Amino acid sequence: MTGSQCQEARLRLGWSTRMLANKAGVPWYAVMNLDYGTGEVDPAIVDALARAFRQAGLELR
């Protein structure tokens, strides 16, 4: 998942970065780093974010 895909999915669901972080069980700054491309993001965090999106009914490709 790219940062722009994450941001688009998050906005489509009406979630803030903090909401997504809470739903995925990851630090808020990790969502910010991915969304805005401002830092390295652990692949396990990306997996947790993708899982949160799937649980909300969105499948990212």
Coordinates of C-alpha atoms in Angstrom, one line a residue:
M1 CA 0.0 0.0 0.0
T2 CA 1.3 3.4 -0.9
G3 CA 0.8 6.5 1.2
S4 CA -1.6 8.0 -1.3
Q5 CA -3.7 4.7 -1.2
C6 CA -3.7 4.8 2.6
Q7 CA -4.8 8.5 2.6
E8 CA -7.5 7.9 0.0
A9 CA -8.9 4.9 1.8
R10 CA -8.8 6.7 5.1
L11 CA -10.6 9.7 3.7
R12 CA -13.2 7.6 1.9
L13 CA -14.1 6.0 5.3
G14 CA -14.2 9.4 7.0
W15 CA -11.4 8.4 9.4
S16 CA -8.8 10.8 10.8
T17 CA -5.2 9.6 11.1
R18 CA -5.7 9.0 14.8
M19 CA -8.9 7.0 14.2
L20 CA -7.0 4.7 11.7
A21 CA -4.1 4.3 14.1
N22 CA -6.5 3.3 16.9
K23 CA -8.4 0.8 14.7
A24 CA -5.1 -0.7 13.5
G25 CA -3.5 -0.7 16.9
V26 CA -0.4 1.3 15.6
P27 CA 1.2 4.6 16.6
W28 CA -0.4 7.7 15.2
Y29 CA 2.9 9.0 13.8
A30 CA 3.2 5.8 11.7
V31 CA 0.0 6.6 9.9
M32 CA 1.2 10.2 9.4
N33 CA 4.6 8.9 8.0
L34 CA 2.8 6.6 5.5
D35 CA 0.1 9.1 4.5
Y36 CA 2.5 11.9 3.9
G37 CA 5.7 10.0 3.0
T38 CA 7.7 11.6 5.7
G39 CA 9.5 8.5 7.1
E40 CA 10.1 4.8 7.0
V41 CA 7.1 2.6 7.9
D42 CA 7.6 -0.9 9.2
P43 CA 5.9 -3.5 6.9
A44 CA 4.1 -4.9 9.9
I45 CA 2.4 -1.5 10.4
V46 CA 1.3 -1.4 6.8
D47 CA -0.2 -4.9 7.2
A48 CA -2.1 -3.7 10.3
L49 CA -3.4 -0.7 8.4
A50 CA -4.5 -2.9 5.5
R51 CA -6.3 -5.2 7.9
A52 CA -8.2 -2.3 9.5
F53 CA -9.3 -1.2 6.0
R54 CA -10.4 -4.8 5.1
Q55 CA -12.4 -5.0 8.4
A56 CA -14.1 -1.8 7.3
G57 CA -15.0 -3.3 4.0
L58 CA -12.2 -1.8 1.8
E59 CA -9.8 -4.0 -0.1
L60 CA -6.7 -2.2 -1.3
R61 CA -4.9 -3.4 -4.4

